[in-house]
Coordinates of C-alpha atoms in Angstrom, one line a residue:
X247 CA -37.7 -4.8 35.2
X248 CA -39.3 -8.1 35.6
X249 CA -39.5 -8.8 31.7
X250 CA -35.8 -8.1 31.6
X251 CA -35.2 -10.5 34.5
X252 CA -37.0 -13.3 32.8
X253 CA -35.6 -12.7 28.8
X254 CA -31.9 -12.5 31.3
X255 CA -32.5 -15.7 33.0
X256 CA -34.1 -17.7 29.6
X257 CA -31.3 -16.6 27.8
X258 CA -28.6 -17.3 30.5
X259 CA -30.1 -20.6 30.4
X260 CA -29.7 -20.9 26.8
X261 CA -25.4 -20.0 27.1
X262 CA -25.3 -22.2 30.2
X263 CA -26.7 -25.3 28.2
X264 CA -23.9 -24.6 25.1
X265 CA -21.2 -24.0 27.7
X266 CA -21.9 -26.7 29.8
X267 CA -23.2 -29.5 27.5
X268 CA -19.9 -31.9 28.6
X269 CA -20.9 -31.9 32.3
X270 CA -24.8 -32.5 32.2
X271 CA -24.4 -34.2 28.5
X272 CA -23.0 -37.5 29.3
X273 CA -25.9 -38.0 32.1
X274 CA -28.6 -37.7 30.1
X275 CA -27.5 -38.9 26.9
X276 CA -29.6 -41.8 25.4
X277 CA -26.9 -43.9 26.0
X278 CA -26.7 -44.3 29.2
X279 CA -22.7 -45.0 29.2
X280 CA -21.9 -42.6 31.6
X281 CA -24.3 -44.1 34.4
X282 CA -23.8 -47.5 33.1
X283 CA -19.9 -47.6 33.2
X284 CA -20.2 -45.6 36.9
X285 CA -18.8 -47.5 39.8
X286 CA -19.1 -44.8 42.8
X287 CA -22.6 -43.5 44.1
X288 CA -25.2 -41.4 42.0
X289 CA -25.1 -39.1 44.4
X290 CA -21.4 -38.4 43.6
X291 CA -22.3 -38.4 39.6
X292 CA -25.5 -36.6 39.6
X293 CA -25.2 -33.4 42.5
X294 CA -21.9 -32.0 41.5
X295 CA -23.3 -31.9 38.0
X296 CA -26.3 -30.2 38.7
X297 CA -24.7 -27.7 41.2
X298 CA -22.1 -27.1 39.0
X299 CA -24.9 -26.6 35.6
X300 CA -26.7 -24.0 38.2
X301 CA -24.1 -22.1 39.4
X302 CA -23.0 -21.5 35.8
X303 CA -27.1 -20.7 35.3
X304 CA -26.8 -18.4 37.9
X305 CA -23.8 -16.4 37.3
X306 CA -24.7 -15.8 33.0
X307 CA -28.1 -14.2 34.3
X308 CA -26.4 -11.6 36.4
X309 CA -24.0 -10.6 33.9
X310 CA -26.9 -10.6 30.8
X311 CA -29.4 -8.9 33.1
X312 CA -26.3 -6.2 33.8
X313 CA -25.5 -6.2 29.9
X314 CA -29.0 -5.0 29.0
X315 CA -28.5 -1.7 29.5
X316 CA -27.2 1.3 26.9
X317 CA -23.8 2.0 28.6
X318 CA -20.7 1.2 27.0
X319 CA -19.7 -1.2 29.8
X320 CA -22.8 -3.3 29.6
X321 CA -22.2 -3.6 25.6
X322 CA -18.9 -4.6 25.9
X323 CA -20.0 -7.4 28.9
X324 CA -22.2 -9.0 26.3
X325 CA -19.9 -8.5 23.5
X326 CA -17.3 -10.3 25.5
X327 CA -19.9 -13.3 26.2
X328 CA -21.5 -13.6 22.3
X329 CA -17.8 -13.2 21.1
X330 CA -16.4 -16.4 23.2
X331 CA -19.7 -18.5 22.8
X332 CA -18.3 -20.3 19.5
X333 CA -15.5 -21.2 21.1
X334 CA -17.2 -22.6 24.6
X335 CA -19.6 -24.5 22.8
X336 CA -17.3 -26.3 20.4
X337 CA -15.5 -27.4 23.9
X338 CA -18.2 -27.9 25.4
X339 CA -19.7 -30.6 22.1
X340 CA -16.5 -32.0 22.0
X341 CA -15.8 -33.0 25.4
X342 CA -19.5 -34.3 25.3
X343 CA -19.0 -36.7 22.2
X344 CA -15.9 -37.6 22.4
X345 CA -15.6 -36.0 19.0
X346 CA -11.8 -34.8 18.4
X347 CA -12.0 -31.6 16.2
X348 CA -8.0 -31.1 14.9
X349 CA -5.6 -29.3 16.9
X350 CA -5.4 -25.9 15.3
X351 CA -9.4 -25.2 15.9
X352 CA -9.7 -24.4 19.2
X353 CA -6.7 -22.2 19.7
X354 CA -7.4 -20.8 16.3
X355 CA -11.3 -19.6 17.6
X356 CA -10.0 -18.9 21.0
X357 CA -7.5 -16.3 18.9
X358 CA -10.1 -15.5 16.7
X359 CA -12.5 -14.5 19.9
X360 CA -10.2 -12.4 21.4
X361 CA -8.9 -10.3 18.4
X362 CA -12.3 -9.8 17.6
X363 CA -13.0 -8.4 21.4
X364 CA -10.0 -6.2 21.4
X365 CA -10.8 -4.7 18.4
X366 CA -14.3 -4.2 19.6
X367 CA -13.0 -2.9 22.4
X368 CA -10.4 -0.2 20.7
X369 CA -13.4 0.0 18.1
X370 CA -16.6 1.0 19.5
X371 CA -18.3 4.5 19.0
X372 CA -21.7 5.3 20.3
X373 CA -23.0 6.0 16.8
X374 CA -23.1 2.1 16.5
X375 CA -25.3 1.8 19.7
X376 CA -28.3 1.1 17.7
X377 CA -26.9 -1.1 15.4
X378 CA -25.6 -3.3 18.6
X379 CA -28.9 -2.9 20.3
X380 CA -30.0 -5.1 17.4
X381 CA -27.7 -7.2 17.4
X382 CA -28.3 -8.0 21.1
X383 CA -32.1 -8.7 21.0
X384 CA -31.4 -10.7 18.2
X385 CA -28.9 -12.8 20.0
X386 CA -31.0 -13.2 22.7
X387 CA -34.0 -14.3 21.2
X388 CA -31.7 -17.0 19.9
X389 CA -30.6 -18.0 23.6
X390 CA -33.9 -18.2 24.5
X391 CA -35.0 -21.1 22.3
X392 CA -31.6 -22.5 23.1
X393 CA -33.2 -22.1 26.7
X394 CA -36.2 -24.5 25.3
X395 CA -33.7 -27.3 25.4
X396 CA -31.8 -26.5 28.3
X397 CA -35.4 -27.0 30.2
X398 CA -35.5 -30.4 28.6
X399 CA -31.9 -31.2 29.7
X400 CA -32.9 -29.9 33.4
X401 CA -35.9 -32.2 33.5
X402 CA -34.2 -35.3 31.9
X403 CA -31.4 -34.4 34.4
X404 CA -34.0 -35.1 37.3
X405 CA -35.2 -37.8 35.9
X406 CA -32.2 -39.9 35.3
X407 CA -31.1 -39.2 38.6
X408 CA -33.8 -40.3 40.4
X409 CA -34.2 -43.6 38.0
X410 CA -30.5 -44.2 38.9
X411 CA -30.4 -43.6 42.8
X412 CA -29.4 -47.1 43.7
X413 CA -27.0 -46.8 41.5
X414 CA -24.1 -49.5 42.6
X415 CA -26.3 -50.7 45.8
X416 CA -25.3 -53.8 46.2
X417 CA -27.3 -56.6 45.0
X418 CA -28.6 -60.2 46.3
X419 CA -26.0 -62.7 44.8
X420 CA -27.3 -66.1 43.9
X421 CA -24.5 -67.5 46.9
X422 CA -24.4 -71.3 46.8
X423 CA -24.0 -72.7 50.3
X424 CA -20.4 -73.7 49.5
X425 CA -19.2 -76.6 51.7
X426 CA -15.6 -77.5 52.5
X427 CA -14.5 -79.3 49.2
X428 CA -17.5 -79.6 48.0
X429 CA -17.5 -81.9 44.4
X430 CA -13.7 -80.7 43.8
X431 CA -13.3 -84.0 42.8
X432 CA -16.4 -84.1 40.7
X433 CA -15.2 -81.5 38.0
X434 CA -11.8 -79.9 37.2
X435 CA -11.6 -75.7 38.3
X436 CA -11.9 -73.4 35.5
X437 CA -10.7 -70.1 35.7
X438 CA -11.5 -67.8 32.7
X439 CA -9.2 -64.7 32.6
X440 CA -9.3 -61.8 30.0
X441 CA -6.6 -59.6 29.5
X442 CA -8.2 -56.2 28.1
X443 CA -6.9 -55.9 24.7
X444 CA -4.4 -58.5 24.6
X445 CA -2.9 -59.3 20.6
X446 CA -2.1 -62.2 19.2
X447 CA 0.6 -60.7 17.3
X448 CA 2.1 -58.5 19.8
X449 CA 1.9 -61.8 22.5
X450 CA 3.5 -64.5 20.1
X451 CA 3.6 -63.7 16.4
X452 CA 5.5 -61.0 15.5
X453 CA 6.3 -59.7 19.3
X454 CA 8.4 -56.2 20.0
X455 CA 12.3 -57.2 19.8
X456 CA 13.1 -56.5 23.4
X457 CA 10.2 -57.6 24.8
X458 CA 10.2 -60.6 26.9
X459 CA 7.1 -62.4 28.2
X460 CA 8.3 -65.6 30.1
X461 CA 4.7 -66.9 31.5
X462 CA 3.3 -66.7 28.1
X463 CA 5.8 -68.4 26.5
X464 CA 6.0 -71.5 29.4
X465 CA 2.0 -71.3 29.3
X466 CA 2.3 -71.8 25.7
X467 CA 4.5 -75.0 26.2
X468 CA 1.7 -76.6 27.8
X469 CA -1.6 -74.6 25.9
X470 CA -3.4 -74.6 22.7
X471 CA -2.7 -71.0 21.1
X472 CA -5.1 -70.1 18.5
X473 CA -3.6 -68.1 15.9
X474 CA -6.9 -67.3 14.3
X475 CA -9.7 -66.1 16.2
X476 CA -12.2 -63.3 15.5
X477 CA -13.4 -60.9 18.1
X478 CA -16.9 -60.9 19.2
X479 CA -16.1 -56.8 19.0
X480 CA -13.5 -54.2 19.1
X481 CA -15.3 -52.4 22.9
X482 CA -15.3 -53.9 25.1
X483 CA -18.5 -52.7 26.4
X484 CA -20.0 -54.9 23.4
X485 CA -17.7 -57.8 23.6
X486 CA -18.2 -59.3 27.0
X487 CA -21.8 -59.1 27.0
X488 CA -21.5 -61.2 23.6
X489 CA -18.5 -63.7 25.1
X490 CA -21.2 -64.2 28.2
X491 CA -24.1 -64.6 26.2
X492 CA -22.6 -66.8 23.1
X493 CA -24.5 -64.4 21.0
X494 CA -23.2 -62.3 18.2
X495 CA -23.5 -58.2 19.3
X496 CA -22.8 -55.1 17.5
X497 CA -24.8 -52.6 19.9
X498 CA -25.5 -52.5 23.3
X499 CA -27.7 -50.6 25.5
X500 CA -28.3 -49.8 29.2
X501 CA -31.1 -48.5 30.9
X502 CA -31.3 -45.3 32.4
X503 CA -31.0 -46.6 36.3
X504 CA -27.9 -48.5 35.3
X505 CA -29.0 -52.1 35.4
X506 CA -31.3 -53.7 32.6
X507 CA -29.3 -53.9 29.4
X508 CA -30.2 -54.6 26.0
X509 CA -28.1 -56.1 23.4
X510 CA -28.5 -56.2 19.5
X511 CA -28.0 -59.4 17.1
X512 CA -26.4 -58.5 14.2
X513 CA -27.1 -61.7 12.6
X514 CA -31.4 -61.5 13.4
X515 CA -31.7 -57.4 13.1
X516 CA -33.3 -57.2 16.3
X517 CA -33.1 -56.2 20.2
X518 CA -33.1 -58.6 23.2
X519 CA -32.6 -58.6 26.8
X520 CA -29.5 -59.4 28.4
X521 CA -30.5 -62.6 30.2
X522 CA -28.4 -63.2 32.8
X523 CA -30.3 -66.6 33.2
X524 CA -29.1 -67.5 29.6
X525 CA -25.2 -67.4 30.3
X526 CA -21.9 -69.1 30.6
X527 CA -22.4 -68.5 34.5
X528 CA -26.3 -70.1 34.4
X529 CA -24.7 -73.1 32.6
X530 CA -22.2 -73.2 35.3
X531 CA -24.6 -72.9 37.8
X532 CA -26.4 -75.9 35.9
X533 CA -23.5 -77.8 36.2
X534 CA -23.3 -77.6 40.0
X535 CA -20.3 -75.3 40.0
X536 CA -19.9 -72.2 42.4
X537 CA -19.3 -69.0 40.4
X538 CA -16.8 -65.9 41.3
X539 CA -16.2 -62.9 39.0
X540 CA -13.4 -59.9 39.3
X541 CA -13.0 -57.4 37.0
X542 CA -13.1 -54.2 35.3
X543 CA -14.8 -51.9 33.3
X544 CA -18.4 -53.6 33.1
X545 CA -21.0 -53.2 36.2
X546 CA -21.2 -57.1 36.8
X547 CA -22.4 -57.3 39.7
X548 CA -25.3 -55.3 38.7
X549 CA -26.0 -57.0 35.3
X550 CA -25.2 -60.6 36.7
X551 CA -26.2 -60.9 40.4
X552 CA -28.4 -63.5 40.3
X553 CA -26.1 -66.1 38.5
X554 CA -22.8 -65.0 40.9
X555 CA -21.6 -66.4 43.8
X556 CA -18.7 -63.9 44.5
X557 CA -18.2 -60.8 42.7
X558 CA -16.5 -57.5 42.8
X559 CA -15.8 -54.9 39.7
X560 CA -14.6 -51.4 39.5
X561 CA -13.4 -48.8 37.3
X562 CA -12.2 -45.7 38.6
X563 CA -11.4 -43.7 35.3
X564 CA -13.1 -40.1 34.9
X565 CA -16.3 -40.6 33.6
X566 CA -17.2 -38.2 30.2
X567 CA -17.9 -35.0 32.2
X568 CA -14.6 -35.6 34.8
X569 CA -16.5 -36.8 37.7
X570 CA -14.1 -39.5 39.8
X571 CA -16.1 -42.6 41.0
X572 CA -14.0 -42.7 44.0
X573 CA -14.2 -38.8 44.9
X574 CA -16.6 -37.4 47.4
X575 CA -19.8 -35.8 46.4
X576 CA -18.2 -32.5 47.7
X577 CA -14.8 -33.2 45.7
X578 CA -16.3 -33.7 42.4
X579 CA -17.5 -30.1 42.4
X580 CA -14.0 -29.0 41.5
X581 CA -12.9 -31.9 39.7
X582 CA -14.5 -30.6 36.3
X583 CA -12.8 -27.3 36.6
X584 CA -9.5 -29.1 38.0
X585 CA -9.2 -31.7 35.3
X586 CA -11.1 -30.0 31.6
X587 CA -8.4 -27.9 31.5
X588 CA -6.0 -30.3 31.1
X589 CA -8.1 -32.7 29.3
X590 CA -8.7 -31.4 25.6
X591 CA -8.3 -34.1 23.9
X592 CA -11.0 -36.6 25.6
X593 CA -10.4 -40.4 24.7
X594 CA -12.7 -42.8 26.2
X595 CA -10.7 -43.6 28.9
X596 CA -9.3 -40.2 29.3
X597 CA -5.8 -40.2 28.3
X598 CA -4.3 -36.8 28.6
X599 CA -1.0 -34.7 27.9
X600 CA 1.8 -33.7 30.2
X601 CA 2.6 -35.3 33.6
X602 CA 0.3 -34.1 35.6
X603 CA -2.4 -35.1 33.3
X604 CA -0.8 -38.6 33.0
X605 CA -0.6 -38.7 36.9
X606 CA -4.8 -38.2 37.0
X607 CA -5.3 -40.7 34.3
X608 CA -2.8 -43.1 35.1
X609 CA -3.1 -43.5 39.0
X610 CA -6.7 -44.6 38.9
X611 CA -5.7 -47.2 36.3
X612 CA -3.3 -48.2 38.6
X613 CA -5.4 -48.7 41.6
X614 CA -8.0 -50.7 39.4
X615 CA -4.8 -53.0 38.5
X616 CA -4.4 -53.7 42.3
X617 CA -7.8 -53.9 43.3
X618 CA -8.6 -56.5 40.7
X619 CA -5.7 -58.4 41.4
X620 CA -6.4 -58.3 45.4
X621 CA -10.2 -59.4 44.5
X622 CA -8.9 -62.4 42.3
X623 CA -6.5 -63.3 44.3
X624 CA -9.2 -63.9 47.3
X625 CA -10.9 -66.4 44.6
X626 CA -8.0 -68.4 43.7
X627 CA -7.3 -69.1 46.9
X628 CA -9.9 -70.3 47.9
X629 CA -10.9 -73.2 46.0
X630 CA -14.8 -73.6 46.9
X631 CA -14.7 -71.0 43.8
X632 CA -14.3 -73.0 40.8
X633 CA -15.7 -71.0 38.1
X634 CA -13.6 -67.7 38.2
X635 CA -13.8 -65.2 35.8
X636 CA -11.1 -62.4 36.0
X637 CA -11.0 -59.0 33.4
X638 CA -8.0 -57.6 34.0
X639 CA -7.7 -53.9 33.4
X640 CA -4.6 -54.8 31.4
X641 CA -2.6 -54.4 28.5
X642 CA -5.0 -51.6 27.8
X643 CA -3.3 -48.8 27.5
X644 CA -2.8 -45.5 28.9
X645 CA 0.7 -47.3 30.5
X646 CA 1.1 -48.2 34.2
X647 CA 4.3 -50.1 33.9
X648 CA 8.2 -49.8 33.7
X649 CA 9.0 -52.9 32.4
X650 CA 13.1 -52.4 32.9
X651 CA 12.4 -51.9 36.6
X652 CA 9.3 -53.7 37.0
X653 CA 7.2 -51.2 38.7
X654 CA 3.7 -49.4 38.4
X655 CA 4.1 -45.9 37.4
X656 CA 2.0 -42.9 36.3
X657 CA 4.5 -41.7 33.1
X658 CA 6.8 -42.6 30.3
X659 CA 4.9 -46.2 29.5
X660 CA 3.2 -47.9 26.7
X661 CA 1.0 -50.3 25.7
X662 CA 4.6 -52.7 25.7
X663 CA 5.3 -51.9 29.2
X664 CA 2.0 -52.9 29.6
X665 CA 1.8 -56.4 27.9
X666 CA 5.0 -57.4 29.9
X667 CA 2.8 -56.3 33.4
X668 CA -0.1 -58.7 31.8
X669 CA 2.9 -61.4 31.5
X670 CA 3.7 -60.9 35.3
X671 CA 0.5 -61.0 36.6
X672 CA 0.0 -64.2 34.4
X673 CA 3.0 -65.6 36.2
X674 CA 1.7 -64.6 39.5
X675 CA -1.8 -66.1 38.9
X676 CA 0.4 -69.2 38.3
X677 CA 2.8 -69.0 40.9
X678 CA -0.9 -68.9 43.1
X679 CA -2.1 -71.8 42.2
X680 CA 1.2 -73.8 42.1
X681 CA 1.3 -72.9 45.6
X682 CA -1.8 -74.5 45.9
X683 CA -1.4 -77.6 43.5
X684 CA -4.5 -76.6 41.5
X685 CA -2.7 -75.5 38.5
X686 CA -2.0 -78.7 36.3
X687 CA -6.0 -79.3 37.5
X688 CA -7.2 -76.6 36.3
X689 CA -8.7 -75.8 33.1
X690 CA -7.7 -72.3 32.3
X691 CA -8.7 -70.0 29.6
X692 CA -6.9 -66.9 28.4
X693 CA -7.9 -64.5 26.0
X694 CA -8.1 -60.5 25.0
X695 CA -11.9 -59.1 24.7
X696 CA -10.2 -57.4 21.7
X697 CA -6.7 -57.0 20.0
X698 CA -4.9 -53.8 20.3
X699 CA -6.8 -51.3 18.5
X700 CA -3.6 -49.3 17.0
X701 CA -5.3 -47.2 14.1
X702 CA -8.5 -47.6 15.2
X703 CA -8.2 -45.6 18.6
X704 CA -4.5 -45.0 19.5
X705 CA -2.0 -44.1 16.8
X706 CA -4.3 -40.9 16.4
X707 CA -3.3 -39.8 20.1
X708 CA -0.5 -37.2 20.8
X709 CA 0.4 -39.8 23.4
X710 CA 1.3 -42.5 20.7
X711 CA 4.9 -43.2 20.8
X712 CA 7.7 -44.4 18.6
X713 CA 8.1 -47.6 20.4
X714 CA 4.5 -48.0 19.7
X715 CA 4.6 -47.0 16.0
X716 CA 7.4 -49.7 15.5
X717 CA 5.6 -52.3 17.3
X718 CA 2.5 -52.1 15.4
X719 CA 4.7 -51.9 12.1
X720 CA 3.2 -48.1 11.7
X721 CA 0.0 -48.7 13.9
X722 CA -1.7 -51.1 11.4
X723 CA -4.5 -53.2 13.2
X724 CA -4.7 -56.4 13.5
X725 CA -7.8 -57.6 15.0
X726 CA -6.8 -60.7 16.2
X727 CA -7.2 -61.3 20.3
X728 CA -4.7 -63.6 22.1
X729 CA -6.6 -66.9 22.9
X730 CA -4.9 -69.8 24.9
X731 CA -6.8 -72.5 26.4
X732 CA -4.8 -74.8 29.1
X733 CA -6.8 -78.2 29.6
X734 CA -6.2 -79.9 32.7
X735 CA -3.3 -82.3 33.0
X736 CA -2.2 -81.2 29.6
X737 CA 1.5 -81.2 29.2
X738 CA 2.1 -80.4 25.4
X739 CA 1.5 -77.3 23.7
X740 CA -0.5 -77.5 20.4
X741 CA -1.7 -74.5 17.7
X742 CA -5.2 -74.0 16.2
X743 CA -4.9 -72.5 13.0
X744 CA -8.3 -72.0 11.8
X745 CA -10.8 -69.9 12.0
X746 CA -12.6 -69.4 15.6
X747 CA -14.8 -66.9 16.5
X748 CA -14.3 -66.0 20.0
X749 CA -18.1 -65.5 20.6
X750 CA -18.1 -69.1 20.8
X751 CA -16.2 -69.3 24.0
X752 CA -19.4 -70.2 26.0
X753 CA -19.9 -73.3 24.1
X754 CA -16.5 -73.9 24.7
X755 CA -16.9 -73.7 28.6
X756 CA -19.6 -75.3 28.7
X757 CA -18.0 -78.4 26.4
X758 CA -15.2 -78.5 29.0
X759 CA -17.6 -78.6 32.2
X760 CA -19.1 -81.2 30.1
X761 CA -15.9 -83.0 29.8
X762 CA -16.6 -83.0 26.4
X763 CA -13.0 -81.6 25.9
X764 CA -10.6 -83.4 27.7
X765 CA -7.6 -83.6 25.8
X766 CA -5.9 -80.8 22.8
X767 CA -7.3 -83.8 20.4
X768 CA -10.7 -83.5 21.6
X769 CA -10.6 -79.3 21.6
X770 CA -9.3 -79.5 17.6
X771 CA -11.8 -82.2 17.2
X772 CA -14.7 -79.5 19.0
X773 CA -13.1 -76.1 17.2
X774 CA -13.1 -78.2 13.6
X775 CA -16.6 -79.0 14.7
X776 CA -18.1 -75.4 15.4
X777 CA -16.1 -74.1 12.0
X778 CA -18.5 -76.4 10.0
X779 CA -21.3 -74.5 11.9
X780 CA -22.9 -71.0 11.5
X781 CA -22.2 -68.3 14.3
X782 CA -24.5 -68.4 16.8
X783 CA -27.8 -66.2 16.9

């Protein structure tokens, strides 16, 4: 009795760790994306998970200790579990790496599984009771040296989750003791916004026929629009730690508790710290200014504390293995089960099928919209701030706009709809500091991390829609990110046609807190400069 208890529980460990692999995966993957990109409490991440992996545990050692014995009913209970294994594990791996198998697999193995149990069922005889007895130990001598890993995963599980218990406490900021108008007259505002994923062709060159994008097109009356800048990256995971750091990277990665990061040069073949000390915001810092950030998608606060005045970021997407960062502890034990079944086929950001599914991946897109804007709004306004960087969560799709009715909405919008909502909140953000008389003052820099990635990432999505395929001439990529730089006082709008590689945008700040750049003549001048230069390493 005992040694069947044990070989039960070892090999119910073994199914457990196939089956579930998506929920426990993403946590202790060497990666550390899923803790990294978290913005609720470990607690919330890391207990559901492991309830949820020992429940499962749990439940496959009763049914394998039951299925251990000669009756007919036992042998068809494990039949029934060996003969939909295949099928649970290839959800299971592809929900953990994001890998998208085609369509016709999964129902095709899920069919497969259950003709192959009915006819197991209609089949048996009890002269093939031996023959399955075999069978059986075999396949669980297999489970148990799955089981060998699943320990592994349990104890990494542990680990991980105790590294990353502060997970999102907040930090010391560096907090300048701002004084009323302190040295606004000493240097002129910046504000630095990024639109997630904003083209250059979809924005001014070859733009969607009834589109129509008013504050881009005034901005560009009085802007310099590059028509030719290269992305420090097509993630933006990778790209704002190289636009920070004026460093060329190609790899990133976080530590386990969510805070260190390390970054890889390309251009030297090897692996530095992130340096928070050894960024645009430590220049500005230099230079006497008092820095604010709000945005999205990247844990700031944590990775940047020390150099930061003001800052607030969130991203309340599903993480890998459909925990939500704004959900209870108690709440994200059912949101696996609630949202898995809808989500087959997992994108990074977890753009789903049918309404519903749009409704859970849209609405939390939404609310990072309006909590961003709220956050940035707060820094405009107040103009002791004068070093503002805002990520905006859009145009990235999955769609949170009706651009005919100009309203947020969870369905039936595109990454069009949502270009014309990065448009209005461009023209709010104006309409802000008009109100204020800080706009002509300012020195204001807009750009997209990365371009649209159509073929890359999107047109391959069951989502993807006509209106999309036409925009994108039949989803071909082009990698160039909008990029418009507003100098203060400037009146008349100038192009940059050469080449610019965007991961020199923190010599760029810096040349304008230098008042090196003054004028559109003195930013071609600066841009002609840096193009007889190599990329920075």
């Amino acid at each position: 009795m005992k040694r069947r208890l044990v070989r039960s529980t070892a090999a119910a460990l073994g199914v457990t760790t196939l089956c579930c692999l998506w929920i426990v995966g993403p946590l202790v993957a060497p990666s550390h994306n899923a803790i990294y990109h978290w913005s609720g409490t470990a607690s919330a991440l890391f207990i559901p998970s492991v309830f949820e992996f020992t429940f499962v545990w749990f439940l496959f050692a009763c049914l394998l200790f039951f299925a251990q014995g000669a009756r007919r009913e036992a042998i068809t209970l494990w039949a029934g579990i060996s003969l939909f294994l295949p099928w649970a594990t290839l959800k299971s791996v592809a929900l953990f790496v994001t890998w998208h198998p085609p369509h016709w697999i999964s129902p095709s193995l899920l069919g497969l599984s259950t003709i192959l149990f009915m006819s197991f069922c209609m089949c048996y005889r009890s002269v093939h009771r031996a023959t399955l007895e075999r069978l059986r130990t075999l396949t669980l001598d297999a489970l148990c040296i799955v089981a060998i890993w699943g320990s592994v995963v349990l104890v990494q599980l542990a680990w991980f989750g105790w590294q990353a218990r502060g997970l999102n406490v907040p930090l010391p900021l560096h907090r300048t003791m701002i004084s009323p108008n302190q040295e606004m007259v000493c240097h002129p505002r910046i504000i630095w916004i990024v639109l997630d994923e904003l083209s250059y062709q979809q924005t001014y060159e070859h733009r969607f026929h009834n589109l129509n994008l008013p504050a881009f097109d005034q901005l560009a009356k009085q802007s310099t629009v590059f028509t030719g800048v290269v992305p420090a990256g097509i993630m933006t995971e990778i790209a704002m730690p190289s636009l920070l750091a004026g460093l060329a990277v190609d790899q990133i990665h976080p530590s386990s508790d969510g805070v260190r990061l390390k970054i890889h040069n390309p251009l030297t073949k090897r692996w530095l710290d992130f340096d928070q000390h050894d960024t645009v915001f430590s220049d500005a810092l230099a230079a006497r200014y008092h820095t604010a950030i709000a945005g999205w998608y990247n844990p700031y606060c944590r990775t940047l504390p020390e150099v930061l005045d003001s800052c607030y970021w969130t991203l309340g997407l599903p993480a890998p293995n459909k925990m939500l960062p704004r959900a209870s502890t108690a709440d994200n034990i059912f949101n696996p089960l609630l949202l898995s079944s809808s989500v087959m086929d997992h994108l990074p950001f977890a753009i789903v099928h049918g309404n519903n599914a749009e409704d859970t991946a849209n609405k939390p897109h939404i609310l990072d919209y309006q909590l961003i804007s709220d956050s940035a709004d707060q820094l405009l306004r107040d103009p002791a701030f004068d070093f503002i960087l805002i990520h905006m969560s859009v145009p990235h799709p999955g769609g949170i706009y009706n651009r005919t009715k100009h309203i947020l909405t969870t369905r039936n919008s595109t990454y069009i709809d949502n270009l014309a909502l990065a448009d209005a909140y461009l023209g709010h953000v104006r309409s802000l500091l008009e109100a204020k008389g800080q706009w002509d003052s300012s020195a204001i820099v807009i750009m997209g991390d990365h371009s649209w990635r159509t073929e890359l990432l999107w047109a391959a999505n069951a989502d993807w829609t006509p209106e999309e395929q036409e925009a994108s001439n039949g989803g071909r990529f082009d990698d160039r990110p909008g990029y418009i730089v507003k100098l203060p006082k400037q009146k008349v709008g100038t192009t940059i046609d050469i080449r610019f590689p965007a991961v020199n945008t923190r010599s760029l700040l810096d040349a304008i807190m230098a008042k090196q750049i003054v004028s559109p003549q003195d930013l071609a001048s600066w841009v002609t400069l840096q193009g007889q230069k190599r990329m920075p390493n």
